[in-house]
Short mmCIF file of C-alpha atoms and ligand atoms in Angstrom, two decimals:
data_model
loop_
_atom_site.label_atom_id
_atom_site.label_comp_id
_atom_site.label_asym_id
_atom_site.label_seq_id
_atom_site.Cartn_x
_atom_site.Cartn_y
_atom_site.Cartn_z
CA UNK M 1 -8.50 -0.98 -3.40
CA UNK M 2 -6.35 -2.87 -0.96
CA UNK M 3 -3.37 -5.17 -1.28
CA UNK M 4 -2.52 -8.09 0.96
CA UNK M 5 0.63 -10.19 0.93
CA UNK M 6 0.89 -13.51 2.65
CA UNK M 7 4.47 -12.90 3.75
CA UNK M 8 3.33 -9.82 5.69
CA UNK M 9 1.72 -12.25 8.10
CA UNK M 10 4.75 -14.39 8.64
CA UNK M 11 4.22 -17.02 5.96
CA UNK M 12 6.99 -18.09 3.64
CA UNK M 13 4.72 -17.57 0.68
CA UNK M 14 4.73 -15.19 -2.26
CA UNK M 15 0.96 -15.02 -2.58
CA UNK M 16 -0.45 -11.54 -2.92
CA UNK M 17 -3.84 -10.23 -3.84
CA UNK M 18 -5.34 -6.86 -4.56
CA UNK M 19 -8.82 -5.64 -5.23
CA UNK M 20 -11.70 -4.29 -3.22
CA UNK M 21 -12.01 -5.29 0.44
CA UNK M 22 -14.67 -7.94 -0.11
CA UNK M 23 -12.82 -9.78 -2.85
CA UNK M 24 -9.49 -9.61 -0.99
CA UNK M 25 -11.06 -10.98 2.18
CA UNK M 26 -12.78 -13.73 0.25
CA UNK M 27 -9.74 -14.59 -1.85
CA UNK M 28 -7.32 -14.57 1.04
CA UNK M 29 -9.63 -16.71 3.12
CA UNK M 30 -9.68 -19.33 0.35
CA UNK M 31 -5.92 -19.13 0.02
CA UNK M 32 -5.42 -19.61 3.75
CA UNK M 33 -7.68 -22.65 3.80
CA UNK M 34 -6.34 -24.22 0.62
CA UNK M 35 -2.63 -23.48 0.95
CA UNK M 36 -2.02 -23.22 4.67
CA UNK M 37 -4.86 -25.22 6.16
CA UNK M 38 -5.80 -22.33 8.43
CA UNK M 39 -9.46 -21.50 8.81
CA UNK M 40 -9.64 -17.77 9.49
CA UNK M 41 -13.05 -16.26 9.96
CA UNK M 42 -13.97 -13.62 7.42
CA UNK M 43 -14.47 -11.23 10.36
CA UNK M 44 -10.84 -11.63 11.44
CA UNK M 45 -9.58 -11.23 7.90
CA UNK M 46 -11.77 -8.22 7.36
CA UNK M 47 -10.21 -6.49 10.38
CA UNK M 48 -6.75 -7.39 9.11
CA UNK M 49 -7.47 -6.02 5.67
CA UNK M 50 -9.04 -2.86 7.11
CA UNK M 51 -5.81 -2.09 8.97
CA UNK M 52 -4.08 -1.77 5.63
CA UNK M 53 -6.45 0.85 4.34
CA UNK M 54 -5.53 4.51 4.64
CA UNK M 55 -7.43 6.31 7.39
CA UNK M 56 -9.64 8.39 5.15
CA UNK M 57 -11.00 5.31 3.42
CA UNK M 58 -12.24 3.84 6.71
CA UNK M 59 -15.03 6.38 7.04
CA UNK M 60 -16.39 5.56 3.60
CA UNK M 61 -16.98 1.89 4.26
ZN1 ZN Q 101 0.15 -18.02 1.55
#
């Protein structure tokens, strides 16, 4: 379970999303494209989301 908030990345936006890594990456990617017109690769977003996970979770993925 991970949570991502758009404003954490410097956007004036109250969008937030939580769920498992895959669904957060997918959902945030769609949000970025639809709302901000920014086409992030899922690889980039995956790394960003991973940074938010506690250390011990990293080894299980
Ligand atoms: Zn946003």
